[in-house]
Coordinates of C-alpha atoms in Angstrom, one line a residue:
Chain U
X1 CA 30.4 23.1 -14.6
X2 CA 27.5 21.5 -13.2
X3 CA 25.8 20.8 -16.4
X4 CA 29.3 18.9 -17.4
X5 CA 28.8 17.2 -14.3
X6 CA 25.3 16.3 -15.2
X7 CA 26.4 15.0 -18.8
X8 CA 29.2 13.2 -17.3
X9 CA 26.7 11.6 -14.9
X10 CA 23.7 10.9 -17.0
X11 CA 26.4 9.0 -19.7
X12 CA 27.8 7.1 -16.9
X13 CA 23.9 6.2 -15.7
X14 CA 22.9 4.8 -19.6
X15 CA 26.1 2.6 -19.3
X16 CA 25.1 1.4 -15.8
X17 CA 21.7 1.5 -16.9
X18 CA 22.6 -0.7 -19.8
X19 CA 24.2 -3.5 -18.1
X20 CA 21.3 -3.3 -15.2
X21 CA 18.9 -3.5 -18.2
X22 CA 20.8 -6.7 -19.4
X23 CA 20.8 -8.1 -15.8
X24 CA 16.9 -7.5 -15.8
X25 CA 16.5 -9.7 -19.4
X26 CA 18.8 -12.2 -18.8
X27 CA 18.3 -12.9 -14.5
X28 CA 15.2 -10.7 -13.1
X29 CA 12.6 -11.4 -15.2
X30 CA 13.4 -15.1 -15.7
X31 CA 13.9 -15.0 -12.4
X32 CA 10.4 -13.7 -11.0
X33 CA 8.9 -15.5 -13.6
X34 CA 9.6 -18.9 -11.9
X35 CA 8.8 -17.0 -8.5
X36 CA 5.5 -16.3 -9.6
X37 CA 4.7 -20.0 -10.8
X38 CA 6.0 -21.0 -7.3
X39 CA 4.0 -18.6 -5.8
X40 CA 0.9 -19.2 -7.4
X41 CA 1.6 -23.2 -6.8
X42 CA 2.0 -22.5 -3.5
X43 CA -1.6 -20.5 -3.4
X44 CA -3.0 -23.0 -5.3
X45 CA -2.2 -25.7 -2.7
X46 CA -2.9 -23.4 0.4
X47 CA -5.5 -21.1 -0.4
X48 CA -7.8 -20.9 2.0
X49 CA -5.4 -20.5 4.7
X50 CA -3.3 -18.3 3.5
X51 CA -6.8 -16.3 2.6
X52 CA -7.7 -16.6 6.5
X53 CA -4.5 -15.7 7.3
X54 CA -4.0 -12.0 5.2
X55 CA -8.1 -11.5 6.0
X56 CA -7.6 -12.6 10.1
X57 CA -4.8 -10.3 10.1
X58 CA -6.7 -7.6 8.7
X59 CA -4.0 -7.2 5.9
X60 CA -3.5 -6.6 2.4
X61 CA -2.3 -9.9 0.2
X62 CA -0.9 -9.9 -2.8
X63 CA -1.3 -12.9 -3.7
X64 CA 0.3 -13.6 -7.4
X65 CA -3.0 -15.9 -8.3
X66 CA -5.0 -13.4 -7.4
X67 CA -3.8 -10.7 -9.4
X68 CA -5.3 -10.0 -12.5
X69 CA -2.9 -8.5 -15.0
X70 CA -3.2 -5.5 -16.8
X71 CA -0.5 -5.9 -19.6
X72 CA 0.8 -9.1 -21.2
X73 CA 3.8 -10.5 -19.8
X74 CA 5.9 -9.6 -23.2
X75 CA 4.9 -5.8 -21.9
X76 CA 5.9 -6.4 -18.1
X77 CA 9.4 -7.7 -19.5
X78 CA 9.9 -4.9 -22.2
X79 CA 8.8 -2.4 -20.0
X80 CA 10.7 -3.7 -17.0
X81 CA 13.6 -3.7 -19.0
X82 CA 13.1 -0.3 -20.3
X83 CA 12.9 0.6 -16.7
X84 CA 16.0 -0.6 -15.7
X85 CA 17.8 1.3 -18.1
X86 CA 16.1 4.6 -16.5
X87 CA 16.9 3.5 -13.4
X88 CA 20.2 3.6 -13.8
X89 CA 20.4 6.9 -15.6
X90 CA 18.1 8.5 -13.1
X91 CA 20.9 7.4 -10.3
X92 CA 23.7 8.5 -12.9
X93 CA 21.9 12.1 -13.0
X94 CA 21.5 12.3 -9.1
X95 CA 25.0 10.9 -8.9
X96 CA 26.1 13.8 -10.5
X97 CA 24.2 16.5 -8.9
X98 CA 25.0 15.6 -5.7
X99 CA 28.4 14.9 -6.3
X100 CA 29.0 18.5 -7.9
X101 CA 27.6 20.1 -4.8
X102 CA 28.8 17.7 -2.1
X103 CA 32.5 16.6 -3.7
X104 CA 33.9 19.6 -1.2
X105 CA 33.0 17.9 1.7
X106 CA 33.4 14.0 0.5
X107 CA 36.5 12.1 2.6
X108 CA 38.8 10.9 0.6
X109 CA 41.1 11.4 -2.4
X110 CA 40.1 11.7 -6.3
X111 CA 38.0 8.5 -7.4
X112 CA 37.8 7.1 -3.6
X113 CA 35.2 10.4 -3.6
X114 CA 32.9 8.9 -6.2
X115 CA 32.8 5.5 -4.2
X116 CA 31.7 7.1 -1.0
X117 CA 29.1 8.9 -2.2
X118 CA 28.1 5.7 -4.3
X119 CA 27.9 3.7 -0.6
X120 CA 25.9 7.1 0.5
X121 CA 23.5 6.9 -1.9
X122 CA 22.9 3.0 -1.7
X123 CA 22.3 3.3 2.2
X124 CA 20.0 6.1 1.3
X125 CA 17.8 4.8 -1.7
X126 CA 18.0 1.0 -1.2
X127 CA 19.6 -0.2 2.2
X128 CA 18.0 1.7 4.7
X129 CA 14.2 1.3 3.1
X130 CA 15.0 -2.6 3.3
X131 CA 15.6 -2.5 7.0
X132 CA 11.9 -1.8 7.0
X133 CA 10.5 -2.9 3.9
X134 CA 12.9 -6.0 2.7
X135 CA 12.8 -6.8 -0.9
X136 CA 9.2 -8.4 -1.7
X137 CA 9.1 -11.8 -3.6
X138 CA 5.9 -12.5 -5.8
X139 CA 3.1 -14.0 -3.8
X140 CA 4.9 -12.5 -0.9
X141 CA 2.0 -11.2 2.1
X142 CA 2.4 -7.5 3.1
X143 CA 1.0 -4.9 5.7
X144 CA -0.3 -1.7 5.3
X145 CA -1.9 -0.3 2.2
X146 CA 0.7 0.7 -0.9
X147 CA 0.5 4.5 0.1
X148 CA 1.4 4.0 3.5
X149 CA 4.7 1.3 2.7
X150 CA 5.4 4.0 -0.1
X151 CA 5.7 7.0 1.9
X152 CA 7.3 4.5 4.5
X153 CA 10.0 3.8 1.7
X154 CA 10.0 7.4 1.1
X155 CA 10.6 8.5 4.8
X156 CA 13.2 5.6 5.3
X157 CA 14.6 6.9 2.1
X158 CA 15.5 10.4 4.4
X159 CA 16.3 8.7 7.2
X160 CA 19.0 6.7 5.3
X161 CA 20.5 10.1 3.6
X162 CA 20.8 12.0 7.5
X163 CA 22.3 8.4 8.4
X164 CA 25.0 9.1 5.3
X165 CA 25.6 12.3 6.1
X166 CA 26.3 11.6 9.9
X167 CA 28.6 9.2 9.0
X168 CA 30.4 10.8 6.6
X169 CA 30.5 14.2 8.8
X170 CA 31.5 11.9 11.7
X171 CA 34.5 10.5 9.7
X172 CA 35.6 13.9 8.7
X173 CA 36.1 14.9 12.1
X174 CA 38.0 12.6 13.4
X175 CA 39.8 11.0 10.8
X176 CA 42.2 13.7 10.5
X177 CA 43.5 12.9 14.5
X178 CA 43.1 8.8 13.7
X179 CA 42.0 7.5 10.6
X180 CA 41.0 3.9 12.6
X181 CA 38.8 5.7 15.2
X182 CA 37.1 7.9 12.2
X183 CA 35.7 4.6 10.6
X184 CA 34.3 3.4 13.7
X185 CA 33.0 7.2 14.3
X186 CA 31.5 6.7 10.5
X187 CA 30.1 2.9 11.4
X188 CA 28.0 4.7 15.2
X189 CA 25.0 6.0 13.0
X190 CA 25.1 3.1 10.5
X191 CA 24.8 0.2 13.7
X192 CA 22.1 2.4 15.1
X193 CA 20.0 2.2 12.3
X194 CA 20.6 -1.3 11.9
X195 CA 19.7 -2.2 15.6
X196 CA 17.1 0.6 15.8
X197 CA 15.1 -1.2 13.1
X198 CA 16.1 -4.5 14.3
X199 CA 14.6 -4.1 17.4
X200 CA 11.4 -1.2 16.6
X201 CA 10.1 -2.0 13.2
X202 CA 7.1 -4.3 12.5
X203 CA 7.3 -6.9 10.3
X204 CA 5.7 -5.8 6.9
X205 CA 6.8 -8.3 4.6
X206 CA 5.9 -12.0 5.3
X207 CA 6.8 -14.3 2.6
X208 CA 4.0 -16.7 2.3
X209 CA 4.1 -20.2 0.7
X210 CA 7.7 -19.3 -1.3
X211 CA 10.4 -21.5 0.0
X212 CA 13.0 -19.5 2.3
X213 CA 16.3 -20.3 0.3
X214 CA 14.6 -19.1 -2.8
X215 CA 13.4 -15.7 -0.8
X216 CA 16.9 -15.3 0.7
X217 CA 18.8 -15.9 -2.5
X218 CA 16.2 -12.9 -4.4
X219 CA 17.2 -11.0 -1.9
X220 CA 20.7 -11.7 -2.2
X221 CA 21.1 -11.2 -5.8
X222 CA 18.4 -8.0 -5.1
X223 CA 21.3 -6.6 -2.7
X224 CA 24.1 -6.9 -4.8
X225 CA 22.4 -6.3 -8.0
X226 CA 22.0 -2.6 -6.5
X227 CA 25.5 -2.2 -4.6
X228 CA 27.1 -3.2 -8.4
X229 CA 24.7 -1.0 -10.1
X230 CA 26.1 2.7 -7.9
X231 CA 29.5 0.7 -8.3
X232 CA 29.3 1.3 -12.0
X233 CA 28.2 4.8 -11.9
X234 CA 30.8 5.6 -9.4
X235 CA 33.2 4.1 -11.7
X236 CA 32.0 5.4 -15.3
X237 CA 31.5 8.3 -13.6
X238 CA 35.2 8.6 -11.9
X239 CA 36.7 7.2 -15.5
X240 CA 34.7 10.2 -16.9
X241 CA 35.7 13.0 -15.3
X242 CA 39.4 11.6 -15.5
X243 CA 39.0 11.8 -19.5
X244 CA 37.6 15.2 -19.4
X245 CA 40.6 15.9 -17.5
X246 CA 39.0 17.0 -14.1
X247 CA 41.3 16.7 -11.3
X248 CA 40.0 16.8 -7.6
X249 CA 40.8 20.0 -6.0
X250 CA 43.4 18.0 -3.3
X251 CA 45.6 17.6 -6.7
X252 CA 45.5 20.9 -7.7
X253 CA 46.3 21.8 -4.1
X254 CA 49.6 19.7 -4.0
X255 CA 50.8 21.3 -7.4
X256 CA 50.6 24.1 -6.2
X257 CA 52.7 23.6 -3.1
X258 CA 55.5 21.4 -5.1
X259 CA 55.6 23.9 -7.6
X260 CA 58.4 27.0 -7.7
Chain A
X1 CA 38.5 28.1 -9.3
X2 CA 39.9 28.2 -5.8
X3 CA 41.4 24.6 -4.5
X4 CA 39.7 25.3 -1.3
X5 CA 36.0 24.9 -2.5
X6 CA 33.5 24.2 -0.4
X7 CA 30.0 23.3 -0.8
X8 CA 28.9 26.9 -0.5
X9 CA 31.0 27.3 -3.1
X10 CA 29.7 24.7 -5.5
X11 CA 25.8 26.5 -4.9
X12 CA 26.9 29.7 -5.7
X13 CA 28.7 28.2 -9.1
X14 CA 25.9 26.7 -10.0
X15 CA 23.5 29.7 -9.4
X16 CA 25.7 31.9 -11.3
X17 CA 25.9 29.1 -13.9
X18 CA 22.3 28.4 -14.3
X19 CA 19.1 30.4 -14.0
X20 CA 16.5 29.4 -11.3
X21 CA 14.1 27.9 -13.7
X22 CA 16.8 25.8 -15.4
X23 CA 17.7 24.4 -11.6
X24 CA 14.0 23.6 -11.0
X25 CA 13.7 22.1 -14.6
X26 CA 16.7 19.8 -13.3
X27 CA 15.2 18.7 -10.1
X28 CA 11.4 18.5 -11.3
X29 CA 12.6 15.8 -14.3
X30 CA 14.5 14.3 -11.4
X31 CA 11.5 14.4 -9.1
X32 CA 8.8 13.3 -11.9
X33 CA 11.3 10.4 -13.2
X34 CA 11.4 9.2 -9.4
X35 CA 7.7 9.4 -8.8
X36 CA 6.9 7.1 -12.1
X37 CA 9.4 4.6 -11.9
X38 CA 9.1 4.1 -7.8
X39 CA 6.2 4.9 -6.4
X40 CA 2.9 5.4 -9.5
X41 CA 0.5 2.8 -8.5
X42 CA -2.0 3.6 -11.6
X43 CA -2.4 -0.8 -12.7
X44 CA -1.3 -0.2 -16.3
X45 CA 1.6 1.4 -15.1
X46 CA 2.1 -0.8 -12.0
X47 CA 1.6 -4.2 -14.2
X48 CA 4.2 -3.0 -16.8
X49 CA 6.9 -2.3 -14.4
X50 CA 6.2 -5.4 -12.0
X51 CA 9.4 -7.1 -12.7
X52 CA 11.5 -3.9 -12.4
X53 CA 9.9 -3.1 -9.0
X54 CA 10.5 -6.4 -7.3
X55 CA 14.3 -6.5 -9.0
X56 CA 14.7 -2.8 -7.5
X57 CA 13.6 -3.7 -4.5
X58 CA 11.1 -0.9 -4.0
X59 CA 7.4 -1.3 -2.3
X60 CA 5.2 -3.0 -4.7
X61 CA 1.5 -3.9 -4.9

């Protein structure tokens, strides 16, 4: 069963992975392509201040002038690509496994299942890291060294998966008295996170010499890019599991009771 | 299959399913897959996957 699962899920990621990889050819890399001449304009124009800046502060800049490549730019797009279409099979396959072992205790009613532990995993892998460590534009000017904002990501990462399962446990308590009150129950841990980091985490991320519509519209399209890309494993996966004929065990329960 | 499952009930399927080495086959190709396209900072590696990074939305540089 949980190796149908797993197939189920890792088909679902290579079609989600697919369509991310198409969004990565046809609007990422065009996209950060332009953001890297900006930034490196933008360097170009401002350098030695934005050198005192990142050396006063005692920080790390990556600055996109600065940065010698390793690989042609042909082999960052390929590759990038190539890594979007794993990234959305490695979700698919994590989908999968933790939907076989948490489905039991997921609110909800057959596919609305899937699209809970979709929003879970999103919190948990992409919002909840971004509440610390917002996506970073090219030329963009950071703290702390890459091992440190990694683990960061990491820990945030955790954080963001209790923050799921808090909500979701706190939904399943009280939803079955008032289904209104168990949403707002559900919404206590996520507003906590959101204020906690509002109000106790540094600023990492500075954005340099990029303009802030362009920033906030990367981020944008970053934000939904992601929420679409669980959305379609959810879905693939739900449609999936439908074909294969799996009902959800609430279905199987109310047969039972209609039937003589 | 009971239609009261719970999740004790799924980890004892799945460990009379699958051995414990197939399990941590499962989560180690999970794991390594993880590590390399999020967080492997070796520059060849890095470089090649620049654009995916900052589309993801992961720490970078």
């Amino acid at each position: 069963m949980l190796v149908d699962y797993l197939e189920r899920g890792v088909l679902a990621g290579v079609i989600a992975g697919l369509a991310y990889g198409l969004y990565m050819a046809l609007v990422a890399n065009p996209l950060l392509g332009y953001m890297e001449t900006v930034a490196e304009g933008g360097e170009h124009g401002d350098h030695a201040s934005a050198g005192e800046h990142a050396h006063a502060a005692g920080e790390h800049a990556h600055e996109a002038g600065e940065h010698a490549h390793a690989v042609s730019e042909a082999t960052t797009a390929a590759v990038s690509i190539g890594g979007g279409v794993l990234w959305g099979i490695l979700l698919g396959g994590v989908f999968a496994l933790a939907f076989y072992f948490l489905e039991p205790a997921l609110p909800g009613r057959g596919r609305v299942k899937t699209y809970v532990l979709a929003g879970a995993g999103f919190l948990a892998v992409s919002l909840a890291p971004w509440l610390v460590l917002p996506p970073t534009t090219p030329g963009a000017e950071q703290a702390f060294d890459p091992t440190f904002r990694s683990a960061l990501y990491a820990g945030m990462m955790a954080v963001g998966a209790v923050v799921a399962a808090g909500s979701i446990y706190g939904y399943r308590r009280v939803s079955a008295r008032s289904r209104p009150i168990g949403v707002v129950t559900a919404a206590v841990p996520i507003v906590a996170l959101v204020a906690i980091t509002a109000v106790a985490a540094p600023t990492i991320v500075e954005i340099g010499a990029m303009p802030a519509e362009l920033v906030a519209a990367f981020r944008g399209i970053t934000v939904l890019s992601q929420a679409a890309l669980w959305a379609l494993v959810a879905g693939c996966f739900g449609w999936l599991q439908t074909r294969a004929g799996v009902r959800p065990a609430a279905e199987r329960r109310d047969d039972l009771l209609t039937s003589p | 299959m009971t239609t009261t499952e719970t999740v004790h009930d799924r980890i004892g399927t799945a460990r009379d399913e699958l051995t414990t080495g197939q399990l941590l086959a499962v989560f180690a190709f999970v794991a390594a897959l993880t590590f390399v396209l999020l967080f492997l900072q070796e520059p060849l590696a890095h470089d090649s996957m620049h654009n995916f990074r900052h589309a993801v939305g992961v720490t970078c540089h």
